[in-house]
Amino acid sequence: MPFKTPKIDRVGIQERCAKFQSRSLKADTKKKLLRLALNMVDLTTLEGSDTPGKVKQLCNKAILPHGALPNLPQVAAVCVYPSQVKTAKKALNGAKINVASVATVFPSGQAKLSIKLDDTRFAVDEGADEIDMVISRGEFLRGNHNYVFDEIAAVKEACGKARLKVILETGELSTLDNVRKASEIAILAGADFIKTSTGKIQPAATMPVTLVMLETIRDYYYSTGIKIGMKPAGGISNAKLALHYLVMVSETLGDDWMNNNYFRFGASSLANDLLRQIVKQESGLYQSKDYFSIG
Amino acid sequence: MKDKQSKGAANLQANYKINTGHTAIPKTYKLYIGGAFPRTESGRYLKMKNKKDNSILNISHGSKKDFKAAAAAARSALGGWAKRTPYNRAQITYRIAEMLEGRKMQFVAELEAAGVSKNEAQKDVEAAIDLLVYYTGWADKFQQIYSTVNPVSEPYFNFSTGVPVGVVSVIAPKESGLWGFLAAFIPAFVGGNTVIVLAEEKFSACAISFAEVLNSSDVPGGTINIITGKRKELLAPFTTHMEVNSVILYTEDKTEIIAVQESAAVNVKRTSIRHFADEKQSPYLIFETLETKTTWHPMGGSDGGGAKY
């Protein structure tokens, strides 16, 4: 087994997270990190009310985040429901932006395996490059860890070439020990990424939870040499917080993870705050969201 | 210094007729942002002499980051405030007057501390209360004066109404402690805008005490934000921040006017340059922070005659 599954020291984790928030970043570094963070965003819309029109608008935002600054990096992916994958794929029109689709009866995951696999295959057939699955938290919490493992492995198989992100929904896992355990199960079952949350449950991504997951990734890398990606999602809505996360990634995993192959932000409003801060850095003037397109 | 402070304390005791052997506690004058009283993030303070008893007041020396926080608070408060009924905005404005009436003595004392004579101070505070009542009256009536029904040749019912322009930054006049301070931003506030006001430096104490009045008058947090500090330093953030939609500036200084107009141009803020000498109470001051919304409502005769859909 590559893991020794340590007990998590909650107070220690919180202390460590507080440190990440006290680093001072020089202006040049800040500029670079803001652009990098934008490049790591999975621009997301996961609402019952999503229409093809809204998805197209989101894709346009992904391609051209801010017209006034044409040299900005693009976001990593757009993240939508399976039924909107085709629309997104078409709207992105060959741009180097992935389409990620949630699957396995997102967000609850309360359905039998065959339905979840159908859901996954449908998204992949529609053209999804990445699949964001949810684990069965109910089974995990009653101690049925094997079920969770087998389910992830089955979904991974259904993904084919699509990269698999496994959503632990840490807001429902109660303890950091559970987060560690679920992270290990997901990684061993074949996850390419582990992801904190659906965004539908509070609390969503927090720094302590993300740190526990990053440390799991680190331990796995030390024992196998395999790199697993990380995606905190939900609740990261401002640039300042995103920079704190990047400091945490850099200091926990190092430079190899400082790109969108291995680190993503799942967010809907973060992109615009990053844009505001980038324009603020360029112009010296504090910005208003009135002057940025929605999306 | 110690002597001066205890002398100040003694005077305060005398003012408030306290004879308990109690040592008066001098107040820390903080900022008023988003309905709370934070210290300035800069950690800087201005020492100001109480001209009445020579004690020292510590006034927050606000920074551009304080303004940034205030702009964010004003922006998030805007939707709710603009949506309140004009009648409710009137009620709240009247409530401010009620609260101020009960604390007249304190404001007279604070104006005296800034060098205003007792007689003048009393007049100023009473005029300020009257001003609040005046604009209370206009709060649910200015719309009727502002709005128009416009003649158009097509079959539409065409009408224009005033909507708040948004976040308004206000640089208060140097000449007046309370009346001028309120006259600078109450019209914009009554019109449904949210405001960030830079108090005149020497009347800082009075302005922050007024924030306490606001805080107990059901004024929603963030609708009125008050910053104290150096005018020269804060003029730029007050006029360049993209979150600000309109600037009201009291000045006679030509270079200041040009500088402000240039900074305001970055996002075409509506700029009102006002002169304290001409200052009066008027519903037209509310209009200065309104935008005109014109609605074309299709209208056809019952026989469809003249309709061109």
Coordinates of C-alpha atoms in Angstrom, one line a residue:
Chain A
M1 CA 0.0 0.0 0.0
P2 CA 1.4 3.4 -0.9
F3 CA -0.4 5.1 2.0
K4 CA 0.1 4.9 5.8
T5 CA -3.0 6.9 6.4
P6 CA -1.9 9.2 9.2
K7 CA -4.3 10.7 11.7
I8 CA -4.9 14.4 10.8
D9 CA -3.9 17.0 13.3
R10 CA -6.7 19.5 12.8
V11 CA -5.1 22.3 14.8
G12 CA -1.8 21.8 13.0
I13 CA -3.5 22.0 9.6
Q14 CA -5.3 25.2 10.6
E15 CA -2.0 26.8 11.8
R16 CA -0.3 25.8 8.5
C17 CA -3.2 27.4 6.5
A18 CA -2.9 30.6 8.5
K19 CA 0.8 30.8 7.5
F20 CA -0.1 30.5 3.8
Q21 CA -2.2 33.6 4.2
S22 CA 0.5 35.7 5.7
R23 CA 3.1 35.5 2.8
S24 CA 3.9 38.8 1.2
L25 CA 3.9 38.7 -2.6
K26 CA 5.9 41.2 -4.6
A27 CA 4.0 43.0 -7.4
D28 CA 5.6 41.1 -10.2
T29 CA 4.9 37.7 -8.6
K30 CA 1.3 38.8 -8.0
K31 CA 0.9 39.8 -11.7
K32 CA 2.2 36.4 -12.8
L33 CA 0.1 34.5 -10.3
L34 CA -3.1 36.3 -11.2
R35 CA -2.6 35.3 -14.8
L36 CA -1.7 31.8 -13.8
A37 CA -4.8 31.5 -11.6
L38 CA -7.0 32.7 -14.5
N39 CA -5.4 29.9 -16.6
M40 CA -6.4 27.4 -14.0
V41 CA -10.0 28.2 -13.8
D42 CA -12.7 25.7 -14.7
L43 CA -15.4 28.3 -15.7
T44 CA -18.5 26.7 -14.3
T45 CA -22.3 26.8 -14.7
L46 CA -24.2 24.0 -13.0
E47 CA -27.7 25.3 -12.6
G48 CA -31.1 23.7 -13.3
S49 CA -31.8 26.8 -15.3
D50 CA -28.9 26.5 -17.7
T51 CA -29.9 27.1 -21.3
P52 CA -27.8 26.6 -24.4
G53 CA -27.7 30.4 -24.6
K54 CA -26.1 30.7 -21.2
V55 CA -23.6 28.0 -22.0
K56 CA -22.6 29.8 -25.2
Q57 CA -22.1 33.0 -23.3
L58 CA -19.9 31.2 -20.8
C59 CA -17.9 29.7 -23.6
N60 CA -17.4 33.1 -25.2
K61 CA -16.2 34.4 -21.8
A62 CA -13.8 31.4 -21.7
I63 CA -12.3 32.2 -25.1
L64 CA -12.1 36.0 -24.6
P65 CA -12.2 36.8 -20.8
H66 CA -11.9 40.6 -21.2
G67 CA -11.9 42.3 -24.6
A68 CA -9.9 45.3 -23.4
L69 CA -6.9 43.0 -22.6
P70 CA -6.6 40.6 -25.6
N71 CA -3.4 39.0 -24.4
L72 CA -4.8 37.3 -21.3
P73 CA -4.5 33.6 -20.9
Q74 CA -7.6 31.6 -21.5
V75 CA -9.3 29.5 -18.8
A76 CA -8.5 25.8 -18.5
A77 CA -12.0 24.4 -19.1
V78 CA -15.7 25.1 -19.0
C79 CA -17.6 22.9 -16.7
V80 CA -21.3 22.0 -17.5
Y81 CA -24.0 19.3 -17.1
P82 CA -23.8 16.4 -19.6
S83 CA -26.8 17.7 -21.5
Q84 CA -24.9 21.0 -22.3
V85 CA -21.6 19.3 -23.4
K86 CA -22.5 19.3 -27.1
T87 CA -23.4 23.0 -27.0
A88 CA -20.2 23.9 -25.2
K89 CA -18.1 21.8 -27.5
K90 CA -19.6 23.6 -30.5
A91 CA -19.4 27.0 -28.9
L92 CA -15.7 26.6 -28.1
N93 CA -15.1 26.0 -31.8
G94 CA -11.7 24.3 -31.6
A95 CA -10.2 26.7 -29.0
K96 CA -7.7 24.9 -26.7
I97 CA -10.2 24.8 -23.9
N98 CA -11.5 21.6 -22.4
V99 CA -15.1 20.7 -21.8
A100 CA -15.5 19.2 -18.4
S101 CA -18.8 17.6 -17.5
V102 CA -20.2 16.6 -14.2
A103 CA -21.6 13.1 -14.2
T104 CA -22.8 10.2 -12.0
V105 CA -26.0 11.9 -11.1
F106 CA -24.4 15.1 -9.9
P107 CA -24.7 16.5 -7.2
S108 CA -26.2 13.8 -4.9
G109 CA -24.9 10.7 -6.6
Q110 CA -27.9 8.8 -5.2
A111 CA -28.6 6.4 -8.0
K112 CA -27.6 2.9 -8.9
L113 CA -24.2 2.3 -10.6
S114 CA -25.6 1.4 -14.1
I115 CA -27.3 4.8 -14.3
K116 CA -24.2 6.6 -13.2
L117 CA -22.1 4.8 -15.8
D118 CA -24.7 5.6 -18.5
D119 CA -24.5 9.3 -17.4
T120 CA -20.7 9.2 -17.7
R121 CA -20.7 7.5 -21.1
F122 CA -23.3 10.0 -22.4
A123 CA -21.1 12.9 -21.4
V124 CA -18.0 11.3 -23.0
D125 CA -20.0 10.5 -26.2
E126 CA -21.1 14.1 -26.4
G127 CA -17.5 15.1 -26.4
A128 CA -16.5 15.8 -22.8
D129 CA -12.7 15.9 -22.3
E130 CA -13.0 15.7 -18.5
I131 CA -15.5 14.0 -16.2
D132 CA -16.2 15.3 -12.7
M133 CA -17.9 12.5 -10.8
V134 CA -19.3 12.5 -7.3
I135 CA -18.6 9.7 -4.8
S136 CA -21.4 7.9 -2.9
R137 CA -21.0 9.8 0.4
G138 CA -23.7 7.7 2.0
E139 CA -21.8 4.5 1.3
F140 CA -18.5 6.1 2.4
L141 CA -20.0 7.3 5.7
R142 CA -21.5 3.9 6.5
G143 CA -18.1 2.4 6.1
N144 CA -18.6 0.8 2.8
H145 CA -15.2 1.9 1.4
N146 CA -14.9 -0.9 -1.0
Y147 CA -18.2 0.2 -2.7
V148 CA -16.8 3.7 -3.2
F149 CA -13.5 2.3 -4.6
D150 CA -15.3 -0.1 -7.0
E151 CA -17.6 2.6 -8.2
I152 CA -14.8 5.1 -9.0
A153 CA -12.9 2.3 -10.8
A154 CA -16.0 1.5 -12.9
V155 CA -16.5 5.2 -13.8
K156 CA -12.8 5.5 -14.6
E157 CA -13.3 2.7 -17.1
A158 CA -16.4 4.3 -18.6
C159 CA -14.4 7.6 -19.1
G160 CA -12.1 6.1 -21.7
K161 CA -9.6 8.8 -22.6
A162 CA -11.4 11.6 -20.6
R163 CA -9.6 12.6 -17.5
L164 CA -11.5 11.8 -14.3
K165 CA -11.9 14.2 -11.4
V166 CA -13.4 12.7 -8.3
I167 CA -15.5 15.0 -6.1
L168 CA -15.3 14.0 -2.5
E169 CA -17.9 16.5 -1.3
T170 CA -15.9 17.3 1.8
G171 CA -18.7 19.4 3.3
E172 CA -20.5 16.1 3.9
L173 CA -17.6 14.0 5.2
S174 CA -17.5 15.6 8.7
T175 CA -13.9 15.1 9.6
L176 CA -10.5 15.7 8.0
D177 CA -9.6 12.1 8.7
N178 CA -12.5 11.2 6.4
V179 CA -11.2 13.6 3.8
R180 CA -7.8 11.9 3.9
K181 CA -9.4 8.5 3.7
A182 CA -11.7 9.4 0.8
S183 CA -8.7 11.1 -1.1
E184 CA -6.7 7.9 -0.8
I185 CA -9.6 5.7 -2.0
A186 CA -10.1 8.0 -5.0
I187 CA -6.5 8.1 -5.9
L188 CA -6.0 4.3 -5.6
A189 CA -9.2 3.7 -7.7
G190 CA -7.8 5.7 -10.6
A191 CA -8.7 9.4 -10.2
D192 CA -6.6 11.8 -12.3
F193 CA -7.8 14.7 -10.1
I194 CA -9.3 14.9 -6.7
K195 CA -11.8 17.7 -6.2
T196 CA -13.3 19.0 -2.9
S197 CA -16.9 19.9 -3.6
T198 CA -19.9 20.1 -5.9
G199 CA -20.5 23.7 -4.9
K200 CA -24.0 22.8 -3.8
I201 CA -23.2 22.1 -0.2
Q202 CA -21.7 24.4 2.4
P203 CA -19.0 24.5 3.4
A204 CA -17.5 24.0 -0.1
A205 CA -13.7 24.2 -0.6
T206 CA -11.8 25.4 2.4
M207 CA -8.0 25.8 2.8
P208 CA -7.7 23.1 5.6
V209 CA -9.6 20.5 3.5
T210 CA -7.5 21.4 0.4
L211 CA -4.3 21.1 2.4
V212 CA -5.2 17.6 3.6
M213 CA -5.9 16.5 0.0
L214 CA -2.7 18.1 -1.3
E215 CA -0.7 16.2 1.3
T216 CA -2.4 13.0 0.2
I217 CA -1.3 13.7 -3.3
R218 CA 2.2 14.5 -2.1
D219 CA 2.5 11.2 -0.1
Y220 CA 1.2 9.3 -3.2
Y221 CA 3.8 11.0 -5.4
Y222 CA 6.6 10.2 -2.9
S223 CA 5.8 6.5 -2.9
T224 CA 4.8 6.0 -6.6
G225 CA 6.2 8.9 -8.6
I226 CA 2.7 9.5 -10.0
K227 CA 1.2 13.0 -10.0
I228 CA -2.4 13.5 -9.2
G229 CA -4.2 16.8 -9.9
M230 CA -6.2 18.9 -7.4
K231 CA -9.3 21.0 -7.8
P232 CA -10.8 23.0 -5.0
A233 CA -14.3 24.1 -6.0
G234 CA -16.9 26.3 -4.6
G235 CA -16.5 29.3 -2.4
I236 CA -13.3 30.6 -3.9
S237 CA -14.7 33.8 -5.4
N238 CA -12.0 36.4 -5.0
A239 CA -8.5 36.8 -6.3
K240 CA -6.8 37.2 -2.9
L241 CA -8.1 33.9 -1.7
A242 CA -7.0 32.2 -5.0
L243 CA -3.5 33.5 -4.4
H244 CA -3.5 32.0 -0.9
Y245 CA -4.4 28.7 -2.5
L246 CA -1.5 29.0 -5.0
V247 CA 0.9 29.7 -2.2
M248 CA -0.4 26.5 -0.5
V249 CA 0.1 24.4 -3.7
S250 CA 3.6 25.8 -4.3
E251 CA 4.7 25.1 -0.8
T252 CA 3.1 21.7 -0.5
L253 CA 3.6 20.2 -3.9
G254 CA 6.1 22.4 -5.7
D255 CA 6.4 23.9 -9.2
D256 CA 5.3 20.7 -11.0
W257 CA 1.8 21.4 -9.9
M258 CA 1.7 25.1 -10.7
N259 CA -0.1 24.6 -14.0
N260 CA -3.6 23.7 -15.2
N261 CA -2.6 20.1 -15.9
Y262 CA -2.4 19.5 -12.1
F263 CA -4.3 22.3 -10.5
R264 CA -7.7 23.9 -11.2
F265 CA -10.1 26.2 -9.5
G266 CA -13.8 25.3 -9.9
A267 CA -15.5 28.6 -9.8
S268 CA -18.1 30.8 -11.5
S269 CA -17.3 34.3 -10.2
L270 CA -13.6 34.0 -9.5
A271 CA -12.6 34.6 -13.1
N272 CA -14.1 38.1 -13.1
D273 CA -12.4 39.1 -9.8
L274 CA -9.1 37.9 -11.2
L275 CA -9.7 40.1 -14.2
R276 CA -10.5 43.0 -12.0
Q277 CA -7.3 42.5 -10.1
I278 CA -5.3 42.1 -13.3
V279 CA -6.7 45.3 -14.7
K280 CA -6.0 47.0 -11.4
Q281 CA -2.4 45.9 -11.5
E282 CA -2.1 47.2 -15.1
S283 CA -3.9 50.5 -14.6
G284 CA -3.3 51.3 -10.9
L285 CA -7.1 52.0 -10.6
Y286 CA -9.5 50.0 -8.5
Q287 CA -12.0 48.3 -10.7
S288 CA -15.7 47.8 -10.7
K289 CA -17.5 44.7 -12.0
D290 CA -19.7 47.0 -14.0
Y291 CA -17.0 47.1 -16.7
F292 CA -16.6 43.3 -17.1
S293 CA -18.8 41.0 -19.0
I294 CA -20.8 38.6 -16.9
G295 CA -20.0 34.9 -17.2
Chain B
M1 CA 0.4 66.6 27.9
K2 CA -1.1 64.6 30.8
D3 CA -2.3 67.8 32.4
K4 CA -3.9 68.9 29.2
Q5 CA -5.7 65.6 28.9
S6 CA -7.0 65.6 32.5
K7 CA -8.1 69.2 32.0
G8 CA -10.0 68.1 29.0
A9 CA -11.6 65.3 31.0
A10 CA -12.6 67.8 33.7
N11 CA -14.2 70.0 31.1
L12 CA -16.0 67.1 29.6
Q13 CA -17.3 66.2 33.1
A14 CA -18.4 69.8 33.5
N15 CA -20.2 69.8 30.2
Y16 CA -22.1 66.7 30.9
K17 CA -22.7 67.6 34.6
I18 CA -21.1 64.5 35.9
N19 CA -19.9 64.8 39.5
T20 CA -19.0 61.3 40.4
G21 CA -15.2 61.6 40.6
H22 CA -15.3 59.6 37.4
T23 CA -12.5 60.0 34.8
A24 CA -13.9 60.8 31.4
I25 CA -12.9 58.3 28.7
P26 CA -11.8 60.1 25.5
K27 CA -13.2 58.5 22.4
T28 CA -11.2 57.0 19.6
Y29 CA -12.6 58.4 16.4
K30 CA -12.7 55.5 13.9
L31 CA -14.0 55.3 10.4
Y32 CA -17.6 54.4 9.4
I33 CA -17.6 51.7 6.6
G34 CA -20.4 49.3 5.8
G35 CA -22.3 50.1 9.0
A36 CA -19.3 49.3 11.2
F37 CA -16.6 51.4 12.9
P38 CA -13.3 49.9 11.7
R39 CA -9.9 51.5 12.5
T40 CA -8.1 52.7 9.4
E41 CA -6.2 49.8 7.9
S42 CA -3.2 52.1 7.6
G43 CA -2.8 52.3 11.4
R44 CA -2.2 56.1 11.1
Y45 CA -3.8 58.7 13.3
L46 CA -4.0 62.5 13.1
K47 CA -3.6 64.4 16.4
M48 CA -6.1 67.2 16.6
K49 CA -6.3 69.8 19.3
N50 CA -9.6 70.4 21.0
K51 CA -9.7 74.2 20.7
K52 CA -12.0 74.4 23.7
D53 CA -10.0 72.7 26.3
N54 CA -6.7 72.0 24.5
S55 CA -7.0 68.2 25.0
I56 CA -5.8 66.0 22.1
L57 CA -8.1 64.0 19.9
N58 CA -7.0 61.0 17.8
I59 CA -8.6 61.0 14.4
S60 CA -8.2 58.2 11.9
H61 CA -5.9 59.1 9.0
G62 CA -7.7 57.1 6.3
S63 CA -6.0 55.6 3.3
K64 CA -6.9 54.6 -0.3
K65 CA -7.5 51.0 1.0
D66 CA -10.0 52.3 3.4
F67 CA -11.7 54.0 0.5
K68 CA -11.6 50.7 -1.4
A69 CA -13.4 49.0 1.4
A70 CA -16.0 51.7 1.6
A71 CA -16.5 51.5 -2.2
A72 CA -17.2 47.8 -1.9
A73 CA -19.6 48.4 0.9
A74 CA -21.4 51.2 -0.9
R75 CA -21.7 49.0 -4.0
S76 CA -23.2 46.0 -2.2
A77 CA -25.6 48.3 -0.3
L78 CA -26.8 50.0 -3.4
G79 CA -29.3 47.5 -4.7
G80 CA -31.2 47.2 -1.5
W81 CA -31.2 51.0 -0.8
A82 CA -32.3 51.9 -4.4
K83 CA -35.1 49.3 -4.1
R84 CA -36.6 50.7 -0.9
T85 CA -39.8 52.7 -1.3
P86 CA -39.3 56.4 -1.3
Y87 CA -41.6 56.6 1.6
N88 CA -39.3 54.3 3.6
R89 CA -36.3 56.4 2.7
A90 CA -38.2 59.4 4.0
Q91 CA -38.9 57.5 7.3
I92 CA -35.3 56.7 7.7
T93 CA -34.1 60.2 7.0
Y94 CA -36.6 61.5 9.5
R95 CA -35.3 59.0 12.0
I96 CA -31.8 60.5 11.6
A97 CA -33.2 63.9 12.5
E98 CA -34.9 62.4 15.6
M99 CA -31.6 60.8 16.8
L100 CA -29.6 64.0 16.1
E101 CA -32.1 66.1 18.0
G102 CA -31.4 64.0 21.1
R103 CA -27.7 64.4 20.8
K104 CA -27.5 68.2 20.0
M105 CA -25.3 69.0 23.0
Q106 CA -22.6 66.6 22.0
F107 CA -22.4 68.1 18.5
V108 CA -22.3 71.6 19.8
A109 CA -19.4 70.6 22.0
E110 CA -17.6 69.0 19.2
L111 CA -18.0 71.9 16.9
E112 CA -16.7 74.2 19.6
A113 CA -13.7 71.8 19.9
A114 CA -13.1 72.5 16.2
G115 CA -13.1 76.3 16.9
V116 CA -16.7 77.3 16.2
S117 CA -18.3 79.6 18.6
K118 CA -21.0 78.2 20.8
N119 CA -23.7 80.4 19.2
E120 CA -22.6 79.4 15.7
A121 CA -22.4 75.8 16.7
Q122 CA -25.9 75.7 18.0
K123 CA -27.2 77.3 14.8
D124 CA -25.3 74.9 12.7
V125 CA -26.6 71.8 14.5
E126 CA -30.2 73.0 14.4
A127 CA -29.9 73.9 10.8
A128 CA -28.6 70.4 10.2
I129 CA -31.7 68.8 11.9
D130 CA -33.9 71.1 9.8
L131 CA -32.1 70.0 6.6
L132 CA -32.8 66.4 7.4
V133 CA -36.5 67.2 7.9
Y134 CA -36.5 69.2 4.7
Y135 CA -35.1 66.3 2.6
T136 CA -37.4 63.9 4.4
G137 CA -40.2 65.8 2.8
W138 CA -38.7 65.6 -0.6
A139 CA -37.8 61.9 -0.4
D140 CA -41.1 60.7 -1.7
K141 CA -41.9 63.8 -3.7
F142 CA -38.9 64.6 -5.9
Q143 CA -39.8 61.8 -8.4
Q144 CA -43.1 63.6 -9.2
I145 CA -41.2 66.8 -10.0
Y146 CA -38.4 65.1 -11.9
S147 CA -40.5 62.7 -14.0
T148 CA -42.1 63.8 -17.2
V149 CA -44.5 62.5 -19.8
N150 CA -42.9 63.2 -23.2
P151 CA -44.8 64.0 -26.4
V152 CA -43.8 61.6 -29.2
S153 CA -45.3 61.2 -32.6
E154 CA -45.5 57.4 -32.6
P155 CA -48.2 55.5 -30.6
Y156 CA -46.3 55.1 -27.4
F157 CA -46.9 56.4 -23.9
N158 CA -43.4 57.8 -23.3
F159 CA -42.3 58.8 -19.8
S160 CA -39.0 59.5 -18.0
T161 CA -38.2 58.9 -14.4
G162 CA -35.2 59.4 -12.2
V163 CA -33.1 56.4 -11.0
P164 CA -30.1 56.7 -8.7
V165 CA -26.8 57.0 -10.6
G166 CA -25.2 54.6 -8.1
V167 CA -22.2 55.0 -5.8
V168 CA -21.5 58.7 -5.1
S169 CA -18.2 60.0 -3.6
V170 CA -18.5 63.3 -1.8
I171 CA -15.8 65.7 -0.6
A172 CA -17.5 67.8 2.0
P173 CA -17.1 71.6 2.2
K174 CA -14.4 73.1 4.4
E175 CA -16.6 75.9 5.6
S176 CA -19.3 74.2 7.7
G177 CA -19.2 71.5 10.4
L178 CA -22.5 69.8 10.4
W179 CA -25.0 71.6 8.1
G180 CA -22.6 71.7 5.2
F181 CA -21.5 68.2 5.8
L182 CA -25.0 66.9 5.6
A183 CA -26.1 69.2 2.7
A184 CA -23.3 67.6 0.7
F185 CA -24.6 64.1 0.7
I186 CA -28.1 63.8 2.1
P187 CA -29.7 64.8 -1.2
A188 CA -27.8 61.9 -3.0
F189 CA -28.7 59.5 -0.2
V190 CA -32.4 60.5 -0.3
G191 CA -32.3 59.9 -4.1
G192 CA -31.5 56.2 -3.5
N193 CA -27.7 56.5 -4.1
T194 CA -25.1 55.1 -1.7
V195 CA -22.4 57.6 -0.6
I196 CA -18.8 57.7 0.6
V197 CA -18.1 61.0 2.3
L198 CA -14.7 62.6 3.0
A199 CA -15.2 64.7 6.1
E200 CA -13.4 68.0 6.2
E201 CA -10.4 67.4 8.3
K202 CA -11.0 69.9 11.1
F203 CA -14.6 68.6 11.6
S204 CA -13.6 64.9 11.6
A205 CA -14.7 64.3 15.1
C206 CA -18.1 65.8 14.5
A207 CA -18.5 63.7 11.3
I208 CA -17.6 60.4 13.0
S209 CA -20.0 61.2 15.9
F210 CA -22.6 61.7 13.2
A211 CA -21.9 58.2 12.0
E212 CA -23.1 57.0 15.5
V213 CA -26.3 58.8 14.9
L214 CA -26.7 57.1 11.5
N215 CA -25.9 53.8 13.1
S216 CA -28.9 54.1 15.5
S217 CA -31.3 55.4 12.8
D218 CA -32.1 52.2 10.8
V219 CA -29.8 53.5 8.0
P220 CA -28.7 50.3 6.2
G221 CA -25.0 49.6 6.6
G222 CA -23.0 50.7 3.6
T223 CA -25.4 53.3 2.3
I224 CA -23.5 56.1 4.0
N225 CA -19.8 55.6 4.6
I226 CA -17.6 58.2 6.3
I227 CA -13.8 58.5 5.9
T228 CA -11.5 61.0 7.7
G229 CA -8.0 61.9 6.7
K230 CA -6.0 64.2 4.4
R231 CA -8.0 65.7 1.5
K232 CA -4.9 65.9 -0.7
E233 CA -4.1 62.3 -0.3
L234 CA -7.7 61.0 -0.7
L235 CA -8.8 63.1 -3.6
A236 CA -7.3 60.6 -6.1
P237 CA -9.0 57.4 -4.8
F238 CA -12.3 59.3 -4.3
T239 CA -12.3 60.3 -7.9
T240 CA -10.5 57.5 -9.8
H241 CA -12.1 54.4 -8.3
M242 CA -14.1 52.7 -11.1
E243 CA -16.8 51.7 -8.6
V244 CA -17.8 55.3 -8.2
N245 CA -20.4 56.7 -10.5
S246 CA -20.6 60.3 -9.5
V247 CA -18.4 62.8 -7.6
I248 CA -19.6 65.8 -5.6
L249 CA -16.8 68.2 -4.7
Y250 CA -16.9 71.5 -2.8
T251 CA -14.1 73.7 -3.7
E252 CA -13.0 77.1 -5.0
D253 CA -9.6 75.8 -6.1
K254 CA -9.2 75.8 -9.9
T255 CA -6.4 73.3 -10.0
E256 CA -8.3 70.9 -7.8
I257 CA -11.3 71.2 -10.0
I258 CA -9.3 70.3 -13.1
A259 CA -7.5 67.4 -11.4
V260 CA -10.8 66.0 -10.2
Q261 CA -12.5 66.4 -13.6
E262 CA -9.6 64.6 -15.2
S263 CA -9.6 61.7 -12.8
A264 CA -13.4 61.4 -13.0
A265 CA -13.2 61.1 -16.8
V266 CA -11.7 57.5 -16.6
N267 CA -15.2 56.1 -16.3
V268 CA -17.1 59.3 -17.1
K269 CA -18.3 59.9 -13.5
R270 CA -20.9 62.6 -13.3
T271 CA -19.1 65.4 -11.5
S272 CA -20.8 68.2 -9.5
I273 CA -18.6 71.0 -8.5
R274 CA -20.3 73.0 -5.8
H275 CA -19.5 76.2 -4.0
F276 CA -20.4 76.5 -0.4
A277 CA -21.3 80.2 -0.7
D278 CA -24.1 79.3 -3.1
E279 CA -25.2 76.3 -1.1
K280 CA -28.9 76.0 -0.5
Q281 CA -31.5 73.4 0.2
S282 CA -33.1 72.3 -3.0
P283 CA -34.7 69.3 -4.7
Y284 CA -32.4 70.0 -7.6
L285 CA -29.5 68.8 -5.6
I286 CA -31.2 65.4 -5.5
F287 CA -31.6 65.5 -9.3
E288 CA -27.9 65.9 -9.7
T289 CA -27.4 62.3 -8.7
L290 CA -30.2 60.9 -10.7
E291 CA -30.1 59.3 -14.2
T292 CA -33.1 59.6 -16.5
K293 CA -34.8 56.3 -17.5
T294 CA -37.1 56.7 -20.4
T295 CA -39.8 54.1 -21.1
W296 CA -41.5 53.7 -24.4
H297 CA -44.8 51.9 -23.6
P298 CA -46.7 50.6 -26.7
M299 CA -50.1 52.1 -26.8
G300 CA -52.7 51.6 -29.5
G301 CA -56.3 52.9 -29.8
S302 CA -59.1 50.5 -29.1
D303 CA -59.7 50.3 -32.9
G304 CA -56.0 49.8 -33.5
G305 CA -56.0 53.0 -35.4
G306 CA -52.5 54.6 -35.6
A307 CA -50.7 51.6 -34.2
K308 CA -47.6 50.5 -36.2
Y309 CA -46.4 47.3 -34.7

